[in-house]
Coordinates of C-alpha atoms (C1' of nucleotides) in Angstrom, one line a residue:
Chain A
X1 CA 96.0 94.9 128.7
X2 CA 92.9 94.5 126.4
X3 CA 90.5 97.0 125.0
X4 CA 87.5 95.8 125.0
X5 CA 85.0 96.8 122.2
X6 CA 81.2 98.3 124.2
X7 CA 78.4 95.9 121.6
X8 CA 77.3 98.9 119.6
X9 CA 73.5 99.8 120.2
X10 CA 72.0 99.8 116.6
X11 CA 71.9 97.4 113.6
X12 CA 75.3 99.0 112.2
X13 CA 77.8 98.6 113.5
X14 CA 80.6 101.5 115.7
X15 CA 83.4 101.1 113.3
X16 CA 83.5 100.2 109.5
X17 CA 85.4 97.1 108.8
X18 CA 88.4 98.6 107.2
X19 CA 88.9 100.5 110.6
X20 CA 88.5 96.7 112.3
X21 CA 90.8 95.4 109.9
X22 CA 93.6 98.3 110.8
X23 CA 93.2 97.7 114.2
X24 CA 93.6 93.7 114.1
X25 CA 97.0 94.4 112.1
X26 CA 98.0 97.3 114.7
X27 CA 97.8 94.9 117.6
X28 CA 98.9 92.0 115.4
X29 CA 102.2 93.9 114.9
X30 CA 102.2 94.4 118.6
X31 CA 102.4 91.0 119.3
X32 CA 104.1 89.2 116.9
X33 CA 107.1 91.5 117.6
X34 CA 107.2 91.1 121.1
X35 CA 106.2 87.4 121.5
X36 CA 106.6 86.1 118.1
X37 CA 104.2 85.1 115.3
X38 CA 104.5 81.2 116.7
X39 CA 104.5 82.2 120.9
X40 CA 101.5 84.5 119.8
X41 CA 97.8 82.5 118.9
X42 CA 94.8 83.8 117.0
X43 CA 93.4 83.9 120.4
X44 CA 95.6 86.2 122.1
X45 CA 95.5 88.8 119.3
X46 CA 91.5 88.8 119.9
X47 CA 91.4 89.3 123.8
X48 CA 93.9 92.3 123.1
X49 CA 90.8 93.2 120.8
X50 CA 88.0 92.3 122.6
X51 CA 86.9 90.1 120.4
X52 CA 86.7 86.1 120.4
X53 CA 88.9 84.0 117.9
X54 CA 85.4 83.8 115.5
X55 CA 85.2 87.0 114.9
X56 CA 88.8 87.6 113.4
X57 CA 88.1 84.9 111.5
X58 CA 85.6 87.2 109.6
X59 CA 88.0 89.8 108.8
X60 CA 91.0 87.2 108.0
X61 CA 90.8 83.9 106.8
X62 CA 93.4 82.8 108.9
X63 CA 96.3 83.4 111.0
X64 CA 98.9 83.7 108.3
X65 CA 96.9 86.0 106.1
X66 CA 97.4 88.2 109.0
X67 CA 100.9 88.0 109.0
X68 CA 100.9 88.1 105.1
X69 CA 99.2 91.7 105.2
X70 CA 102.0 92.9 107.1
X71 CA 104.2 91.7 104.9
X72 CA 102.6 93.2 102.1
X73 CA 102.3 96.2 103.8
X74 CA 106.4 96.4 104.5
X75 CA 107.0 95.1 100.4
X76 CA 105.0 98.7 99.3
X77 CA 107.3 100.9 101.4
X78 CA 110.3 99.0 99.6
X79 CA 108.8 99.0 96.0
X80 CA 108.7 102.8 96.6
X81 CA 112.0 103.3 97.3
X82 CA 112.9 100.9 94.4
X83 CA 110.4 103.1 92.7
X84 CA 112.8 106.1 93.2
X85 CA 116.2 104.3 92.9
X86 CA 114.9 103.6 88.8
X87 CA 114.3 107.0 88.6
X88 CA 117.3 108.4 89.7
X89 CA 121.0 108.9 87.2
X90 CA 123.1 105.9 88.3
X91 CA 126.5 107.2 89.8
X92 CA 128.3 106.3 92.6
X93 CA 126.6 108.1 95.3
X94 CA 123.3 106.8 94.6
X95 CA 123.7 104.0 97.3
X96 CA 124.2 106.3 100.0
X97 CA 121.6 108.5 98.5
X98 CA 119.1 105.7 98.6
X99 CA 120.5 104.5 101.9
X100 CA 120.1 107.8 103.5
X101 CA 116.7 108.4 101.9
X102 CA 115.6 105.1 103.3
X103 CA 116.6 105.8 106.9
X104 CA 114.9 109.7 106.4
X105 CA 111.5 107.9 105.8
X106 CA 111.7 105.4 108.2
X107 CA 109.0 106.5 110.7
X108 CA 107.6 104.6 114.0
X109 CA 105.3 102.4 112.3
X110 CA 108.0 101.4 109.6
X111 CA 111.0 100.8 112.6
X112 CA 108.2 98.8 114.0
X113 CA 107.4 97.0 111.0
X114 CA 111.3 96.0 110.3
X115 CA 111.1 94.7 113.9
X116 CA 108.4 92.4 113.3
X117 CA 110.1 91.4 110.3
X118 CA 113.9 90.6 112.0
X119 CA 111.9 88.7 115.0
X120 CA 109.7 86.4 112.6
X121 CA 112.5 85.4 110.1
X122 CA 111.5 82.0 109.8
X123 CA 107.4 83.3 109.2
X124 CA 108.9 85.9 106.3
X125 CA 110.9 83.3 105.0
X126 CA 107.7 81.1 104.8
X127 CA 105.7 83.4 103.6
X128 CA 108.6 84.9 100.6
X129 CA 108.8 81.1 99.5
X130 CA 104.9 80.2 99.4
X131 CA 103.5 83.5 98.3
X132 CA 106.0 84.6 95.2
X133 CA 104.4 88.2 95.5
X134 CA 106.3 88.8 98.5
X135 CA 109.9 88.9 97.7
X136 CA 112.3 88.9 100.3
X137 CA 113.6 91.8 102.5
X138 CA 115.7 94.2 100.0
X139 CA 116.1 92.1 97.1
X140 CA 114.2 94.5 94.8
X141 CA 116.6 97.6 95.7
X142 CA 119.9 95.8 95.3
X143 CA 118.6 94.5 92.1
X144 CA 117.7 98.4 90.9
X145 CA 121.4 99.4 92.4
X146 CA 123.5 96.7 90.9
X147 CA 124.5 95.8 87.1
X148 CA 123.1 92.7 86.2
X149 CA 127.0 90.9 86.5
X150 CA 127.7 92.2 89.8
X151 CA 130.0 89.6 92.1
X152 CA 128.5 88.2 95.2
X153 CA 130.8 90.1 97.0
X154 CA 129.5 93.4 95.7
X155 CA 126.0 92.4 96.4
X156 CA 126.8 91.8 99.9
X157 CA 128.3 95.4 100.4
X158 CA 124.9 96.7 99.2
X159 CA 122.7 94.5 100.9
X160 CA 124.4 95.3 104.3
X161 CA 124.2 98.9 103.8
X162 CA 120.3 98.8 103.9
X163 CA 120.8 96.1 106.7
X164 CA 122.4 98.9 109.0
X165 CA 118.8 100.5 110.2
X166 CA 118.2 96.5 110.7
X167 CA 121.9 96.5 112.9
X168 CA 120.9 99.5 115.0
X169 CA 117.2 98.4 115.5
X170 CA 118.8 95.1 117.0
X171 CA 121.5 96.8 118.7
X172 CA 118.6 99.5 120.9
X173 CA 117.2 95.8 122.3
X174 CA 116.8 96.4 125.7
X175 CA 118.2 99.8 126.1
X176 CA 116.4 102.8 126.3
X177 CA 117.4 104.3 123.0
X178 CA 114.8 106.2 121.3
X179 CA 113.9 105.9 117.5
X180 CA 115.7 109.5 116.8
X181 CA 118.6 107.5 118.5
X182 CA 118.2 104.7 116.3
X183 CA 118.3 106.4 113.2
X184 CA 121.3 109.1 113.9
X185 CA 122.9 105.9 114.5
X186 CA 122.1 103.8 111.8
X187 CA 123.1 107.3 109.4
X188 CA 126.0 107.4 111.0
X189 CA 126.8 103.8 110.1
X190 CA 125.5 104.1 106.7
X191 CA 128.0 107.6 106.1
X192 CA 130.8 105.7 106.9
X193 CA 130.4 102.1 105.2
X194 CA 129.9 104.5 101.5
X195 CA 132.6 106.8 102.1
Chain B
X1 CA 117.2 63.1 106.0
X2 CA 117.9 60.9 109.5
X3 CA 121.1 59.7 110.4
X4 CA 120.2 56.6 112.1
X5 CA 121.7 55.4 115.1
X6 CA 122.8 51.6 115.3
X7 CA 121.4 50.4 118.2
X8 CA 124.7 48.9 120.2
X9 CA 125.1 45.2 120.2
X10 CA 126.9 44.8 124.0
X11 CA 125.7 46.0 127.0
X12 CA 128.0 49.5 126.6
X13 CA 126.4 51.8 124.6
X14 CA 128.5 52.4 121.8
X15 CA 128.5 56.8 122.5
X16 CA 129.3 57.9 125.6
X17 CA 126.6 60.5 126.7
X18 CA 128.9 63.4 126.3
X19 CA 128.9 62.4 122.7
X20 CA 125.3 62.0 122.6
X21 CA 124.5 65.2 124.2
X22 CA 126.8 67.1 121.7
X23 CA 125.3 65.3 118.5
X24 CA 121.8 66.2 119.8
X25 CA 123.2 70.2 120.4
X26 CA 124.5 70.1 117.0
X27 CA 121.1 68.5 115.3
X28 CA 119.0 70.7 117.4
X29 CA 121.1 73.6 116.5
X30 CA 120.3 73.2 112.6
X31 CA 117.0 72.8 113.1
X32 CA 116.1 75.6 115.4
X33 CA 117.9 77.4 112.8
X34 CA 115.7 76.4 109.6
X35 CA 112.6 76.1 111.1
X36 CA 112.6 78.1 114.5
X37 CA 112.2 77.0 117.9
X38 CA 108.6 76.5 117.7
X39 CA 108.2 75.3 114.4
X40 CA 110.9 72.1 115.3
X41 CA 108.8 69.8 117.7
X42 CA 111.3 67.5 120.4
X43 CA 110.0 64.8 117.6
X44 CA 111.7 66.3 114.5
X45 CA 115.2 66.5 116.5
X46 CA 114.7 63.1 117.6
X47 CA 113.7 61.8 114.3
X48 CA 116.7 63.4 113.0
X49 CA 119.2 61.7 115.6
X50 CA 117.3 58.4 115.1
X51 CA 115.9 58.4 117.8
X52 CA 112.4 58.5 119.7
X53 CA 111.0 61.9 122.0
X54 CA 111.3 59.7 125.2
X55 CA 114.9 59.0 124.6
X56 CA 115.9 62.9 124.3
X57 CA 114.3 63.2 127.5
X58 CA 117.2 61.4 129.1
X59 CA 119.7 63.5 128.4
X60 CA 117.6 66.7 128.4
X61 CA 115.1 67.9 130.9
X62 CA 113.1 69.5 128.1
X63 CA 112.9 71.4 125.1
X64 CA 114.1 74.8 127.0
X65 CA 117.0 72.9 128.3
X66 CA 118.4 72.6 124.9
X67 CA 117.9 75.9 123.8
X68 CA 119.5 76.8 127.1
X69 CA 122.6 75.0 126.5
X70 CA 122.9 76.5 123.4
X71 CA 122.5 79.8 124.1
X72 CA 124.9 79.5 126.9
X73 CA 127.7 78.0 125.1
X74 CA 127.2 81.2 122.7
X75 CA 127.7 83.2 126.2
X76 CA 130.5 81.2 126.5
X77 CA 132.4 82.5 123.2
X78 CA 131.4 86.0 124.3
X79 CA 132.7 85.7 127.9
X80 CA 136.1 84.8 126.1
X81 CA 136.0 88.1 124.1
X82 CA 135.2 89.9 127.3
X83 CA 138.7 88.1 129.2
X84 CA 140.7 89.5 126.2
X85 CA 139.6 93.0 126.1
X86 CA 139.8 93.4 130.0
X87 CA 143.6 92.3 129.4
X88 CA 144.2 94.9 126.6
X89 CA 145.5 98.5 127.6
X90 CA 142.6 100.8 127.3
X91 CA 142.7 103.1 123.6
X92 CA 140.8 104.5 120.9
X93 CA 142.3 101.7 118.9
X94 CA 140.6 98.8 121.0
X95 CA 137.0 98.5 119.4
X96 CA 138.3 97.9 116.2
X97 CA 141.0 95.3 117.3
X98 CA 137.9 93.8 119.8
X99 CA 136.0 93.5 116.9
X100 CA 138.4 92.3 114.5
X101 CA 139.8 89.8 116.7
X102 CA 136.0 88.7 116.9
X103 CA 135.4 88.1 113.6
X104 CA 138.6 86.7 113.1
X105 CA 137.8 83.7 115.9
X106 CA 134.1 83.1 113.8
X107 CA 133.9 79.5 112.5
X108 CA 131.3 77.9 111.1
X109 CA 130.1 76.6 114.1
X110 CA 130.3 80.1 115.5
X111 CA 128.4 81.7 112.3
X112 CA 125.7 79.1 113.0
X113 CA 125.4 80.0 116.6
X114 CA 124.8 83.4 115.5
X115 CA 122.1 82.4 113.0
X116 CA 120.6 80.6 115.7
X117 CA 120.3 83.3 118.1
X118 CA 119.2 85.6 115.2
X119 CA 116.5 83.8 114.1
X120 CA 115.2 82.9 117.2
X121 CA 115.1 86.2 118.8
X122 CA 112.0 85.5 120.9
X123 CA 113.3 82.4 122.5
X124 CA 116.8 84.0 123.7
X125 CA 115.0 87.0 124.9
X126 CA 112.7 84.5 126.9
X127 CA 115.7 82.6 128.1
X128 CA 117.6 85.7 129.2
X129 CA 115.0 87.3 131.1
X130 CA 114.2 83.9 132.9
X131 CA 117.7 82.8 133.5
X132 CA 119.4 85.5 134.2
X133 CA 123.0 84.1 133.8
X134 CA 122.9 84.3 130.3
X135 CA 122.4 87.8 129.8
X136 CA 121.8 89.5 126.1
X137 CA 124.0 89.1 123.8
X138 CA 127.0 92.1 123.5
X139 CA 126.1 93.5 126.5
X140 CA 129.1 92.4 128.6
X141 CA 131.5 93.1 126.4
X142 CA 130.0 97.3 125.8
X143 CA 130.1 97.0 129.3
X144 CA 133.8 96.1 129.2
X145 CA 135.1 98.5 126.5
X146 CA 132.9 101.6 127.5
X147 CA 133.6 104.2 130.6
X148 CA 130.6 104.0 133.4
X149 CA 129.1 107.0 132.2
X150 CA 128.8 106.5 128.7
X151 CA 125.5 108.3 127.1
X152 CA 123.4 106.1 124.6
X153 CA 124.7 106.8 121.2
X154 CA 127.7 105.7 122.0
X155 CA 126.7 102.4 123.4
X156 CA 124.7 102.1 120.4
X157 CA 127.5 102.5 117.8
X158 CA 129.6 100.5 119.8
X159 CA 126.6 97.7 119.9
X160 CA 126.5 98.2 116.2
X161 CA 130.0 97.6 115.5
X162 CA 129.9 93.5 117.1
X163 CA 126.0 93.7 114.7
X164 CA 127.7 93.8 112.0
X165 CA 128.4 90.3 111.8
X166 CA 125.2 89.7 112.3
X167 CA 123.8 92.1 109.7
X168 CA 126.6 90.3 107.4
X169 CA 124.9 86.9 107.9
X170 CA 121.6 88.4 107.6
X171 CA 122.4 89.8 104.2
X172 CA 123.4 86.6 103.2
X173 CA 120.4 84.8 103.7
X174 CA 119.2 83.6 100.3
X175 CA 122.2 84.2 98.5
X176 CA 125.2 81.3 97.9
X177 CA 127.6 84.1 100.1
X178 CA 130.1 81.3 101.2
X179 CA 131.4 81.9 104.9
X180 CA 134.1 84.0 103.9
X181 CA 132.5 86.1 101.7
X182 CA 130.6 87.0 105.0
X183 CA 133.0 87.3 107.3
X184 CA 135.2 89.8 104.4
X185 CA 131.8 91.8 104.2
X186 CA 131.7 92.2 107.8
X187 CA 135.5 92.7 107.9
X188 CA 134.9 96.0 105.6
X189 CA 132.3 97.1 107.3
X190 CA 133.8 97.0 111.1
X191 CA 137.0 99.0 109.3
X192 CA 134.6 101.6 107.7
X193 CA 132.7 101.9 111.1
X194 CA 135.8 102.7 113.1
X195 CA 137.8 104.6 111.0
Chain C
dG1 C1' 119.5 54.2 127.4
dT2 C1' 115.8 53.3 124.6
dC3 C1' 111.2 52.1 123.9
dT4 C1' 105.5 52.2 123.8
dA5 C1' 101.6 54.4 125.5
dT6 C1' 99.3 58.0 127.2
dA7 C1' 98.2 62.0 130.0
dG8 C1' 97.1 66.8 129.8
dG9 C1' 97.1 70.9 127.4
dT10 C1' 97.1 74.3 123.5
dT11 C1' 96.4 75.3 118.8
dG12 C1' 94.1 76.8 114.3
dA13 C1' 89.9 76.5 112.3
dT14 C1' 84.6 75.5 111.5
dA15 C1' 79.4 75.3 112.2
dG16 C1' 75.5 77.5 113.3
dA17 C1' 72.6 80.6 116.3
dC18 C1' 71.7 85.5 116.9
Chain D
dG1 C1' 79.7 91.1 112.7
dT2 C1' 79.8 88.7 116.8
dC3 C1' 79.0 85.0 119.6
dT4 C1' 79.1 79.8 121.9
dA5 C1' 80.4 75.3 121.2
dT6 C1' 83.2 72.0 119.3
dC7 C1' 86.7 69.5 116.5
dA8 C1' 90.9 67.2 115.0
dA9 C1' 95.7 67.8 115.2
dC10 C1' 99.5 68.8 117.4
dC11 C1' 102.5 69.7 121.3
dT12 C1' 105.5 68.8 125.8
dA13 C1' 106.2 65.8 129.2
dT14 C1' 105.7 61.6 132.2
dA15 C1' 105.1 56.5 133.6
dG16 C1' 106.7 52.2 133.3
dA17 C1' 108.3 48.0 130.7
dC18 C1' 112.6 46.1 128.7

DNA sequence: GTCTATAGGTTGATAGAC
DNA sequence: GTCTATCAACCTATAGAC
C-alpha cells in the first residue's frame, strides 16, 4: 500500500517541502477517515509515505498539528461561503440559496474532507475547544443566516439543512453510491426541508 | 466525578451481576460518547464505577466486548423497527409512518445510543465487519421497506430519511437543544422529506 | 467479585549522526 | 531532510492472592 520515496541523487532534494507537506495531509486524510485519527499512529501515516516517523516530525511538530491543518483547511471553505452569505440581500430564500450553493461546490476533496471531519468528532471537538481559531462545523454560517434573537428551535432548522450533505455522506457508507449520487441526494433533501 | 461502590458487608454481593453489567453499559456508554472509544481507557470506566481494571474483567472479556454489547443492543431497537414494518401493508405512505413511528419510540437512552454510534464511527464499522451479526446500522430496515431491485438513489433517500435523526443530534452538538427540541427538528425534517 | 502486580505491546516524541 | 536508536508513558490483558 505504500509509496515509497527513491533517496534523491543530489544535495536538493526531488520535491520542495510544500509539495511534502501536501502529500503528508493527502494521505493523512486518507487515514484518519478510514481508520480514525486515534486507530491511526504517526507511524502508519509515514510507511504510507515512505518515510520514517522522524522525518514527519520535520514537517509537523506533532501528530495533532496534522490533524489541525485539516481542520484549518475545512474552516477556509466555510469562511467563504460565510463570506458570500454577508454579501448576499437577506430574504427568505437565501438559506436554500446558500444550502444549494454549498452542495454545488462541494467537490471530492471537500466530501472527503466532511468525512474526516464526521468520523473524528471527538478529535474536531478537541481541537474547536483548544485552538479557538477553529470554530466548530457550521457555526459561522448559521450565525450570518440568523438574527441575532433567533430561538433554539430556529437555529436547529438551519443547522440541519447544511447537515444534509453530512446525512447523505453517512447514509452512501458502504454502498456503492458515487459522489454525483451523494449530492443529487443531499439537493434533493435540502429542496424539500426549505420549501 | 466516581460514584463509588460500597464494598458489601455479607458474603452476597449487594448487586446481582445483571445489575452490575448494566451500570458498567451505561458508564461505558457516556464515556465512549465524550471521549471516544480510544480516548476512554478500561481504567477511566472503572474508575468511574468505583472500581479497579481487573474487576471489569469479570464481567467483560475485554474492551471490544463492551462496545459489542452496546452496539448490539442498538441492533436490537432496530430489529424491532424492522418486525413492525414487515407487519404493515406495503404503501407509499409507509416510510414516513416507519420513520415517524421511529422517532416517536427515541428516548433518551435511545438518543444516546445514537450519539454513541455517531461518534464512534470507526469502532462500529470495525465491529460490523468482524462480527457479522450486527450489521450496519439502517440497513435491514431499507432492506425491508424497498423492492429487490431498487436502484441507488432511492436506497439513498430512503437511508437519508432514518439520518435525519442523526443529523438532528449532530446539529445539536454544542448547543443547549433539549431532547425534544431534537426530536421536533427531526420530526420536520422527516415530513418535509416525504412529502 | 474484587484486589495487587506485572507481563507484553504500542504510542508520541526526542537526540544526534549523516 | 532523512535516518537509527531510544525514551517514558500509556494501553489491554492476565496471574494469582484474598
Amino acid at each position: 500500500m505504500a509509496t515509497p520515496v527513491a533517496p534523491s541523487a543530489g544535495t536538493q532534494p526531488r520535491r520542495s517541502a510544500a509539495a511534502t507537506r501536501a502529500e503528508i495531509l493527502r494521505v493523512a486524510l486518507d487515514l484518519f477517515t478510514r481508520q480514525g485519527y486515534d486507530g491511526t499512529s504517526i507511524r502508519d501515516i509515514a510507511e504510507a509515505l515512505g518515510m520514517t516517523k522522524s522525518s514527519l516530525y520535520y514537517h509537523f511538530p506533532g501528530k495533532e498539528a496534522i490533524a489541525s491543518a485539516l481542520a484549518e483547511r475545512r474552516g477556509r471553505e466555510l469562511e467563504e461561503l460565510v463570506r458570500w452569505i454577508e454579501e448576499q440581500p437577506p430574504g427568505p430564500g437565501l438559506l436554500r440559496d446558500a444550502a444549494l450553493r454549498w452542495l454545488a461546490s462541494a467537490d471530492a476533496e471537500q466530501i472527503r474532507g466532511m468525512r474526516f471531519a464526521r468520523a473524528n468528532q471527538p478529535v474536531m471537538h478537541r481541537l474547536a475547544e483548544e485552538h479557538a481559531g477553529i470554530r466548530q462545523g457550521f457555526d459561522r454560517v448559521v450565525e450570518a443566516l440568523l438574527p441575532g434573537g433567533a430561538g433554539i428551535r430556529e437555529r436547529l432548522r438551519v443547522r440541519m439543512v447544511f447537515e444534509t450533505l453530512s446525512a447523505a455522506i453517512l447514509a452512501a457508507e458502504g454502498t456503492d453510491a458515487t459522489d454525483d449520487d451523494i449530492i443529487a441526494a443531499a439537493r434533493d433533501a435540502v429542496v424539500a426541508a426549505t420549501s
